């Protein structure tokens, strides 16, 4: 029976961006069920977190908890916990702080991530990156913290000082939002992206072609793909956009939508 469920889950995600994650996590869930304790994943994207929830609901006798190191974290670790486990899962998250001279260097989130990945580290070992003018706080797998403090000495060609910091130093995430009421010719993703991110439809199509747009945290390659209420779009460098409500057609045949943009 367990093998049937495992194979069904893997078939469901086969050929998607979540296939490898689904395979890893379904095995973690069954290990937690078997040892009556818990098993911890690496850091997961929101899409992978949805997969983790589906797996926990399908396997039975386990639940899944999430933690990204601070309130509002986007990338979080999943703990598959046996219903018979009476303790509290340890999520094994540390934060390291990389500092540089902000007068001479302007380093972005992508600069920080790129330098970390150049160390040969898997993405699952890295959580959120909170970058400011002169520093970045990087959530990491506790087992990797020493490696980062010893080896992350440069970001974007700039020398940085890297030290272990406290999770309590990270404030809860506060996102700015803006409601947008618009009418669109259709519910194609390029139309919605154009209305929500304030650009032309042709520009939105170019961004989609360049694979800078994701729908529900999955890559989008076709500008004509349809969206619906509850969907979340993200565009690299521009934040996220939620389709809050589809309000039907106007007298001119356009479709009214209510969007919420997160900055």
mmCIF file with all atom_site columns, C-alpha atoms in Angstrom, residues 102-262:
data_model
loop_
_atom_site.group_PDB
_atom_site.id
_atom_site.type_symbol
_atom_site.label_atom_id
_atom_site.label_alt_id
_atom_site.label_comp_id
_atom_site.label_asym_id
_atom_site.label_entity_id
_atom_site.label_seq_id
_atom_site.pdbx_PDB_ins_code
_atom_site.Cartn_x
_atom_site.Cartn_y
_atom_site.Cartn_z
_atom_site.occupancy
_atom_site.B_iso_or_equiv
_atom_site.pdbx_formal_charge
_atom_site.auth_seq_id
_atom_site.auth_comp_id
_atom_site.auth_asym_id
_atom_site.auth_atom_id
_atom_site.pdbx_PDB_model_num
ATOM 1   C CA . UNK A 1 102 ? 28.851  50.166 1.420   1.00 0.00 ? 102 UNK A CA 1
ATOM 2   C CA . UNK A 1 103 ? 30.614  53.343 0.299   1.00 0.00 ? 103 UNK A CA 1
ATOM 3   C CA . UNK A 1 104 ? 32.558  51.471 -2.358  1.00 0.00 ? 104 UNK A CA 1
ATOM 4   C CA . UNK A 1 105 ? 30.331  48.555 -3.309  1.00 0.00 ? 105 UNK A CA 1
ATOM 5   C CA . UNK A 1 106 ? 26.649  48.050 -4.086  1.00 0.00 ? 106 UNK A CA 1
ATOM 6   C CA . UNK A 1 107 ? 25.888  44.349 -3.767  1.00 0.00 ? 107 UNK A CA 1
ATOM 7   C CA . UNK A 1 108 ? 22.485  42.849 -4.495  1.00 0.00 ? 108 UNK A CA 1
ATOM 8   C CA . UNK A 1 109 ? 20.644  39.711 -3.479  1.00 0.00 ? 109 UNK A CA 1
ATOM 9   C CA . UNK A 1 110 ? 21.693  38.086 -6.767  1.00 0.00 ? 110 UNK A CA 1
ATOM 10  C CA . UNK A 1 111 ? 25.354  39.005 -6.152  1.00 0.00 ? 111 UNK A CA 1
ATOM 11  C CA . UNK A 1 112 ? 25.227  37.283 -2.768  1.00 0.00 ? 112 UNK A CA 1
ATOM 12  C CA . UNK A 1 113 ? 23.442  34.189 -4.054  1.00 0.00 ? 113 UNK A CA 1
ATOM 13  C CA . UNK A 1 114 ? 25.768  33.902 -7.043  1.00 0.00 ? 114 UNK A CA 1
ATOM 14  C CA . UNK A 1 115 ? 28.867  34.013 -4.856  1.00 0.00 ? 115 UNK A CA 1
ATOM 15  C CA . UNK A 1 116 ? 27.451  31.373 -2.510  1.00 0.00 ? 116 UNK A CA 1
ATOM 16  C CA . UNK A 1 117 ? 26.530  29.068 -5.381  1.00 0.00 ? 117 UNK A CA 1
ATOM 17  C CA . UNK A 1 118 ? 30.038  29.474 -6.839  1.00 0.00 ? 118 UNK A CA 1
ATOM 18  C CA . UNK A 1 119 ? 31.290  27.657 -3.729  1.00 0.00 ? 119 UNK A CA 1
ATOM 19  C CA . UNK A 1 120 ? 29.640  24.513 -5.068  1.00 0.00 ? 120 UNK A CA 1
ATOM 20  C CA . UNK A 1 121 ? 26.806  24.518 -2.535  1.00 0.00 ? 121 UNK A CA 1
ATOM 21  C CA . UNK A 1 122 ? 23.390  23.015 -3.319  1.00 0.00 ? 122 UNK A CA 1
ATOM 22  C CA . UNK A 1 123 ? 20.514  25.522 -3.229  1.00 0.00 ? 123 UNK A CA 1
ATOM 23  C CA . UNK A 1 124 ? 18.702  23.424 -0.607  1.00 0.00 ? 124 UNK A CA 1
ATOM 24  C CA . UNK A 1 125 ? 21.331  24.463 1.960   1.00 0.00 ? 125 UNK A CA 1
ATOM 25  C CA . UNK A 1 126 ? 20.432  28.149 1.599   1.00 0.00 ? 126 UNK A CA 1
ATOM 26  C CA . UNK A 1 127 ? 17.314  29.883 2.864   1.00 0.00 ? 127 UNK A CA 1
ATOM 27  C CA . UNK A 1 128 ? 16.369  33.544 2.504   1.00 0.00 ? 128 UNK A CA 1
ATOM 28  C CA . UNK A 1 129 ? 18.986  36.206 1.842   1.00 0.00 ? 129 UNK A CA 1
ATOM 29  C CA . UNK A 1 130 ? 18.261  39.595 3.413   1.00 0.00 ? 130 UNK A CA 1
ATOM 30  C CA . UNK A 1 131 ? 20.527  42.163 1.755   1.00 0.00 ? 131 UNK A CA 1
ATOM 31  C CA . UNK A 1 132 ? 21.013  45.781 2.826   1.00 0.00 ? 132 UNK A CA 1
ATOM 32  C CA . UNK A 1 133 ? 23.441  48.508 1.742   1.00 0.00 ? 133 UNK A CA 1
ATOM 33  C CA . UNK A 1 134 ? 26.402  47.181 3.720   1.00 0.00 ? 134 UNK A CA 1
ATOM 34  C CA . UNK A 1 135 ? 25.573  43.614 4.682   1.00 0.00 ? 135 UNK A CA 1
ATOM 35  C CA . UNK A 1 136 ? 23.539  40.510 3.994   1.00 0.00 ? 136 UNK A CA 1
ATOM 36  C CA . UNK A 1 137 ? 22.042  38.021 6.414   1.00 0.00 ? 137 UNK A CA 1
ATOM 37  C CA . UNK A 1 138 ? 21.955  34.535 4.939   1.00 0.00 ? 138 UNK A CA 1
ATOM 38  C CA . UNK A 1 139 ? 19.840  31.730 6.412   1.00 0.00 ? 139 UNK A CA 1
ATOM 39  C CA . UNK A 1 140 ? 21.679  28.422 6.075   1.00 0.00 ? 140 UNK A CA 1
ATOM 40  C CA . UNK A 1 141 ? 21.621  24.782 7.106   1.00 0.00 ? 141 UNK A CA 1
ATOM 41  C CA . UNK A 1 142 ? 23.363  24.678 10.511  1.00 0.00 ? 142 UNK A CA 1
ATOM 42  C CA . UNK A 1 143 ? 25.725  21.960 9.252   1.00 0.00 ? 143 UNK A CA 1
ATOM 43  C CA . UNK A 1 144 ? 26.999  24.343 6.560   1.00 0.00 ? 144 UNK A CA 1
ATOM 44  C CA . UNK A 1 145 ? 27.474  27.467 8.706   1.00 0.00 ? 145 UNK A CA 1
ATOM 45  C CA . UNK A 1 146 ? 31.163  26.832 9.411   1.00 0.00 ? 146 UNK A CA 1
ATOM 46  C CA . UNK A 1 147 ? 31.861  26.210 5.736   1.00 0.00 ? 147 UNK A CA 1
ATOM 47  C CA . UNK A 1 148 ? 30.317  29.543 4.777   1.00 0.00 ? 148 UNK A CA 1
ATOM 48  C CA . UNK A 1 149 ? 32.102  31.589 7.438   1.00 0.00 ? 149 UNK A CA 1
ATOM 49  C CA . UNK A 1 150 ? 35.419  30.058 6.349   1.00 0.00 ? 150 UNK A CA 1
ATOM 50  C CA . UNK A 1 151 ? 34.950  30.236 2.582   1.00 0.00 ? 151 UNK A CA 1
ATOM 51  C CA . UNK A 1 152 ? 32.622  33.127 1.746   1.00 0.00 ? 152 UNK A CA 1
ATOM 52  C CA . UNK A 1 153 ? 35.305  35.802 1.588   1.00 0.00 ? 153 UNK A CA 1
ATOM 53  C CA . UNK A 1 154 ? 34.232  37.652 -1.571  1.00 0.00 ? 154 UNK A CA 1
ATOM 54  C CA . UNK A 1 155 ? 30.924  38.688 -3.116  1.00 0.00 ? 155 UNK A CA 1
ATOM 55  C CA . UNK A 1 156 ? 30.895  40.121 -6.620  1.00 0.00 ? 156 UNK A CA 1
ATOM 56  C CA . UNK A 1 157 ? 34.645  40.735 -6.437  1.00 0.00 ? 157 UNK A CA 1
ATOM 57  C CA . UNK A 1 158 ? 34.289  42.647 -3.142  1.00 0.00 ? 158 UNK A CA 1
ATOM 58  C CA . UNK A 1 159 ? 36.002  41.405 0.008   1.00 0.00 ? 159 UNK A CA 1
ATOM 59  C CA . UNK A 1 160 ? 33.503  40.604 2.772   1.00 0.00 ? 160 UNK A CA 1
ATOM 60  C CA . UNK A 1 161 ? 33.727  39.702 6.436   1.00 0.00 ? 161 UNK A CA 1
ATOM 61  C CA . UNK A 1 162 ? 31.519  36.722 7.284   1.00 0.00 ? 162 UNK A CA 1
ATOM 62  C CA . UNK A 1 163 ? 30.484  35.839 10.848  1.00 0.00 ? 163 UNK A CA 1
ATOM 63  C CA . UNK A 1 164 ? 27.838  33.790 12.624  1.00 0.00 ? 164 UNK A CA 1
ATOM 64  C CA . UNK A 1 165 ? 24.872  35.895 13.766  1.00 0.00 ? 165 UNK A CA 1
ATOM 65  C CA . UNK A 1 166 ? 21.752  35.335 15.882  1.00 0.00 ? 166 UNK A CA 1
ATOM 66  C CA . UNK A 1 167 ? 18.364  34.392 14.438  1.00 0.00 ? 167 UNK A CA 1
ATOM 67  C CA . UNK A 1 168 ? 16.786  36.817 16.886  1.00 0.00 ? 168 UNK A CA 1
ATOM 68  C CA . UNK A 1 169 ? 18.537  39.674 15.029  1.00 0.00 ? 169 UNK A CA 1
ATOM 69  C CA . UNK A 1 170 ? 16.196  39.195 12.058  1.00 0.00 ? 170 UNK A CA 1
ATOM 70  C CA . UNK A 1 171 ? 12.986  41.197 12.234  1.00 0.00 ? 171 UNK A CA 1
ATOM 71  C CA . UNK A 1 172 ? 9.696   39.689 11.061  1.00 0.00 ? 172 UNK A CA 1
ATOM 72  C CA . UNK A 1 173 ? 9.185   40.302 7.361   1.00 0.00 ? 173 UNK A CA 1
ATOM 73  C CA . UNK A 1 174 ? 6.865   43.190 6.558   1.00 0.00 ? 174 UNK A CA 1
ATOM 74  C CA . UNK A 1 175 ? 5.811   43.340 2.913   1.00 0.00 ? 175 UNK A CA 1
ATOM 75  C CA . UNK A 1 176 ? 4.390   46.440 1.291   1.00 0.00 ? 176 UNK A CA 1
ATOM 76  C CA . UNK A 1 177 ? 1.341   45.749 -0.838  1.00 0.00 ? 177 UNK A CA 1
ATOM 77  C CA . UNK A 1 178 ? -0.724  47.688 -3.346  1.00 0.00 ? 178 UNK A CA 1
ATOM 78  C CA . UNK A 1 179 ? -4.166  46.797 -4.691  1.00 0.00 ? 179 UNK A CA 1
ATOM 79  C CA . UNK A 1 180 ? -4.570  47.253 -8.438  1.00 0.00 ? 180 UNK A CA 1
ATOM 80  C CA . UNK A 1 181 ? -7.919  47.376 -10.213 1.00 0.00 ? 181 UNK A CA 1
ATOM 81  C CA . UNK A 1 182 ? -7.547  46.844 -13.927 1.00 0.00 ? 182 UNK A CA 1
ATOM 82  C CA . UNK A 1 183 ? -9.244  45.591 -17.057 1.00 0.00 ? 183 UNK A CA 1
ATOM 83  C CA . UNK A 1 184 ? -7.443  43.205 -19.379 1.00 0.00 ? 184 UNK A CA 1
ATOM 84  C CA . UNK A 1 185 ? -8.160  41.823 -22.825 1.00 0.00 ? 185 UNK A CA 1
ATOM 85  C CA . UNK A 1 186 ? -7.818  38.262 -21.544 1.00 0.00 ? 186 UNK A CA 1
ATOM 86  C CA . UNK A 1 187 ? -6.525  36.239 -18.614 1.00 0.00 ? 187 UNK A CA 1
ATOM 87  C CA . UNK A 1 188 ? -3.310  35.421 -20.442 1.00 0.00 ? 188 UNK A CA 1
ATOM 88  C CA . UNK A 1 189 ? -0.286  35.686 -18.194 1.00 0.00 ? 189 UNK A CA 1
ATOM 89  C CA . UNK A 1 190 ? 1.289   38.435 -20.305 1.00 0.00 ? 190 UNK A CA 1
ATOM 90  C CA . UNK A 1 191 ? -1.851  40.575 -19.931 1.00 0.00 ? 191 UNK A CA 1
ATOM 91  C CA . UNK A 1 192 ? -2.017  40.090 -16.162 1.00 0.00 ? 192 UNK A CA 1
ATOM 92  C CA . UNK A 1 193 ? 1.723   40.681 -15.719 1.00 0.00 ? 193 UNK A CA 1
ATOM 93  C CA . UNK A 1 194 ? 1.529   43.861 -17.790 1.00 0.00 ? 194 UNK A CA 1
ATOM 94  C CA . UNK A 1 195 ? -1.361  45.223 -15.717 1.00 0.00 ? 195 UNK A CA 1
ATOM 95  C CA . UNK A 1 196 ? 0.150   44.282 -12.380 1.00 0.00 ? 196 UNK A CA 1
ATOM 96  C CA . UNK A 1 197 ? 3.771   45.211 -12.945 1.00 0.00 ? 197 UNK A CA 1
ATOM 97  C CA . UNK A 1 198 ? 3.059   48.400 -14.919 1.00 0.00 ? 198 UNK A CA 1
ATOM 98  C CA . UNK A 1 199 ? 4.501   47.594 -18.339 1.00 0.00 ? 199 UNK A CA 1
ATOM 99  C CA . UNK A 1 200 ? 3.380   46.933 -21.882 1.00 0.00 ? 200 UNK A CA 1
ATOM 100 C CA . UNK A 1 201 ? 2.099   43.521 -22.844 1.00 0.00 ? 201 UNK A CA 1
ATOM 101 C CA . UNK A 1 202 ? 4.946   43.124 -25.349 1.00 0.00 ? 202 UNK A CA 1
ATOM 102 C CA . UNK A 1 203 ? 7.498   43.873 -22.600 1.00 0.00 ? 203 UNK A CA 1
ATOM 103 C CA . UNK A 1 204 ? 5.822   41.315 -20.330 1.00 0.00 ? 204 UNK A CA 1
ATOM 104 C CA . UNK A 1 205 ? 6.032   38.753 -23.129 1.00 0.00 ? 205 UNK A CA 1
ATOM 105 C CA . UNK A 1 206 ? 9.771   39.443 -23.486 1.00 0.00 ? 206 UNK A CA 1
ATOM 106 C CA . UNK A 1 207 ? 10.261  38.900 -19.738 1.00 0.00 ? 207 UNK A CA 1
ATOM 107 C CA . UNK A 1 208 ? 8.351   35.617 -19.957 1.00 0.00 ? 208 UNK A CA 1
ATOM 108 C CA . UNK A 1 209 ? 10.446  34.519 -22.938 1.00 0.00 ? 209 UNK A CA 1
ATOM 109 C CA . UNK A 1 210 ? 13.568  35.279 -20.872 1.00 0.00 ? 210 UNK A CA 1
ATOM 110 C CA . UNK A 1 211 ? 12.204  32.994 -18.114 1.00 0.00 ? 211 UNK A CA 1
ATOM 111 C CA . UNK A 1 212 ? 12.018  35.841 -15.608 1.00 0.00 ? 212 UNK A CA 1
ATOM 112 C CA . UNK A 1 213 ? 8.371   35.116 -14.734 1.00 0.00 ? 213 UNK A CA 1
ATOM 113 C CA . UNK A 1 214 ? 6.989   32.305 -12.593 1.00 0.00 ? 214 UNK A CA 1
ATOM 114 C CA . UNK A 1 215 ? 3.394   31.247 -12.023 1.00 0.00 ? 215 UNK A CA 1
ATOM 115 C CA . UNK A 1 216 ? 2.761   29.665 -8.626  1.00 0.00 ? 216 UNK A CA 1
ATOM 116 C CA . UNK A 1 217 ? 6.563   29.382 -8.299  1.00 0.00 ? 217 UNK A CA 1
ATOM 117 C CA . UNK A 1 218 ? 6.916   27.338 -11.485 1.00 0.00 ? 218 UNK A CA 1
ATOM 118 C CA . UNK A 1 219 ? 8.652   28.594 -14.625 1.00 0.00 ? 219 UNK A CA 1
ATOM 119 C CA . UNK A 1 220 ? 6.492   29.951 -17.435 1.00 0.00 ? 220 UNK A CA 1
ATOM 120 C CA . UNK A 1 221 ? 7.603   29.771 -21.064 1.00 0.00 ? 221 UNK A CA 1
ATOM 121 C CA . UNK A 1 222 ? 4.353   30.544 -22.888 1.00 0.00 ? 222 UNK A CA 1
ATOM 122 C CA . UNK A 1 223 ? 2.950   34.093 -22.761 1.00 0.00 ? 223 UNK A CA 1
ATOM 123 C CA . UNK A 1 224 ? -0.521  32.784 -23.621 1.00 0.00 ? 224 UNK A CA 1
ATOM 124 C CA . UNK A 1 225 ? -0.798  30.606 -20.511 1.00 0.00 ? 225 UNK A CA 1
ATOM 125 C CA . UNK A 1 226 ? -4.025  31.365 -18.640 1.00 0.00 ? 226 UNK A CA 1
ATOM 126 C CA . UNK A 1 227 ? -4.235  32.434 -15.001 1.00 0.00 ? 227 UNK A CA 1
ATOM 127 C CA . UNK A 1 228 ? -7.103  32.262 -12.512 1.00 0.00 ? 228 UNK A CA 1
ATOM 128 C CA . UNK A 1 229 ? -8.147  33.604 -9.118  1.00 0.00 ? 229 UNK A CA 1
ATOM 129 C CA . UNK A 1 230 ? -5.659  32.768 -6.390  1.00 0.00 ? 230 UNK A CA 1
ATOM 130 C CA . UNK A 1 231 ? -2.705  32.425 -8.740  1.00 0.00 ? 231 UNK A CA 1
ATOM 131 C CA . UNK A 1 232 ? 0.576   34.110 -7.807  1.00 0.00 ? 232 UNK A CA 1
ATOM 132 C CA . UNK A 1 233 ? 2.948   35.577 -10.395 1.00 0.00 ? 233 UNK A CA 1
ATOM 133 C CA . UNK A 1 234 ? 6.502   36.587 -9.639  1.00 0.00 ? 234 UNK A CA 1
ATOM 134 C CA . UNK A 1 235 ? 8.860   38.533 -11.861 1.00 0.00 ? 235 UNK A CA 1
ATOM 135 C CA . UNK A 1 236 ? 12.576  38.747 -11.205 1.00 0.00 ? 236 UNK A CA 1
ATOM 136 C CA . UNK A 1 237 ? 13.395  42.164 -9.793  1.00 0.00 ? 237 UNK A CA 1
ATOM 137 C CA . UNK A 1 238 ? 9.753   43.285 -9.534  1.00 0.00 ? 238 UNK A CA 1
ATOM 138 C CA . UNK A 1 239 ? 8.251   41.218 -6.710  1.00 0.00 ? 239 UNK A CA 1
ATOM 139 C CA . UNK A 1 240 ? 5.063   39.179 -6.615  1.00 0.00 ? 240 UNK A CA 1
ATOM 140 C CA . UNK A 1 241 ? 1.520   39.634 -7.877  1.00 0.00 ? 241 UNK A CA 1
ATOM 141 C CA . UNK A 1 242 ? -1.603  37.855 -6.631  1.00 0.00 ? 242 UNK A CA 1
ATOM 142 C CA . UNK A 1 243 ? -4.777  37.510 -8.701  1.00 0.00 ? 243 UNK A CA 1
ATOM 143 C CA . UNK A 1 244 ? -7.259  38.309 -5.946  1.00 0.00 ? 244 UNK A CA 1
ATOM 144 C CA . UNK A 1 245 ? -10.475 38.399 -7.972  1.00 0.00 ? 245 UNK A CA 1
ATOM 145 C CA . UNK A 1 246 ? -11.715 38.016 -11.549 1.00 0.00 ? 246 UNK A CA 1
ATOM 146 C CA . UNK A 1 247 ? -14.763 40.296 -11.826 1.00 0.00 ? 247 UNK A CA 1
ATOM 147 C CA . UNK A 1 248 ? -16.238 39.401 -15.192 1.00 0.00 ? 248 UNK A CA 1
ATOM 148 C CA . UNK A 1 249 ? -16.567 41.296 -18.462 1.00 0.00 ? 249 UNK A CA 1
ATOM 149 C CA . UNK A 1 250 ? -17.095 45.003 -18.919 1.00 0.00 ? 250 UNK A CA 1
ATOM 150 C CA . UNK A 1 251 ? -19.448 46.473 -21.518 1.00 0.00 ? 251 UNK A CA 1
ATOM 151 C CA . UNK A 1 252 ? -16.478 46.730 -23.879 1.00 0.00 ? 252 UNK A CA 1
ATOM 152 C CA . UNK A 1 253 ? -15.739 43.034 -23.557 1.00 0.00 ? 253 UNK A CA 1
ATOM 153 C CA . UNK A 1 254 ? -12.682 43.384 -21.340 1.00 0.00 ? 254 UNK A CA 1
ATOM 154 C CA . UNK A 1 255 ? -12.225 41.466 -18.078 1.00 0.00 ? 255 UNK A CA 1
ATOM 155 C CA . UNK A 1 256 ? -12.082 43.242 -14.748 1.00 0.00 ? 256 UNK A CA 1
ATOM 156 C CA . UNK A 1 257 ? -9.482  41.972 -12.261 1.00 0.00 ? 257 UNK A CA 1
ATOM 157 C CA . UNK A 1 258 ? -8.368  42.856 -8.757  1.00 0.00 ? 258 UNK A CA 1
ATOM 158 C CA . UNK A 1 259 ? -4.665  42.302 -8.226  1.00 0.00 ? 259 UNK A CA 1
ATOM 159 C CA . UNK A 1 260 ? -2.437  42.661 -5.184  1.00 0.00 ? 260 UNK A CA 1
ATOM 160 C CA . UNK A 1 261 ? 1.208   43.501 -5.737  1.00 0.00 ? 261 UNK A CA 1
ATOM 161 C CA . UNK A 1 262 ? 3.841   42.666 -3.114  1.00 0.00 ? 262 UNK A CA 1
#
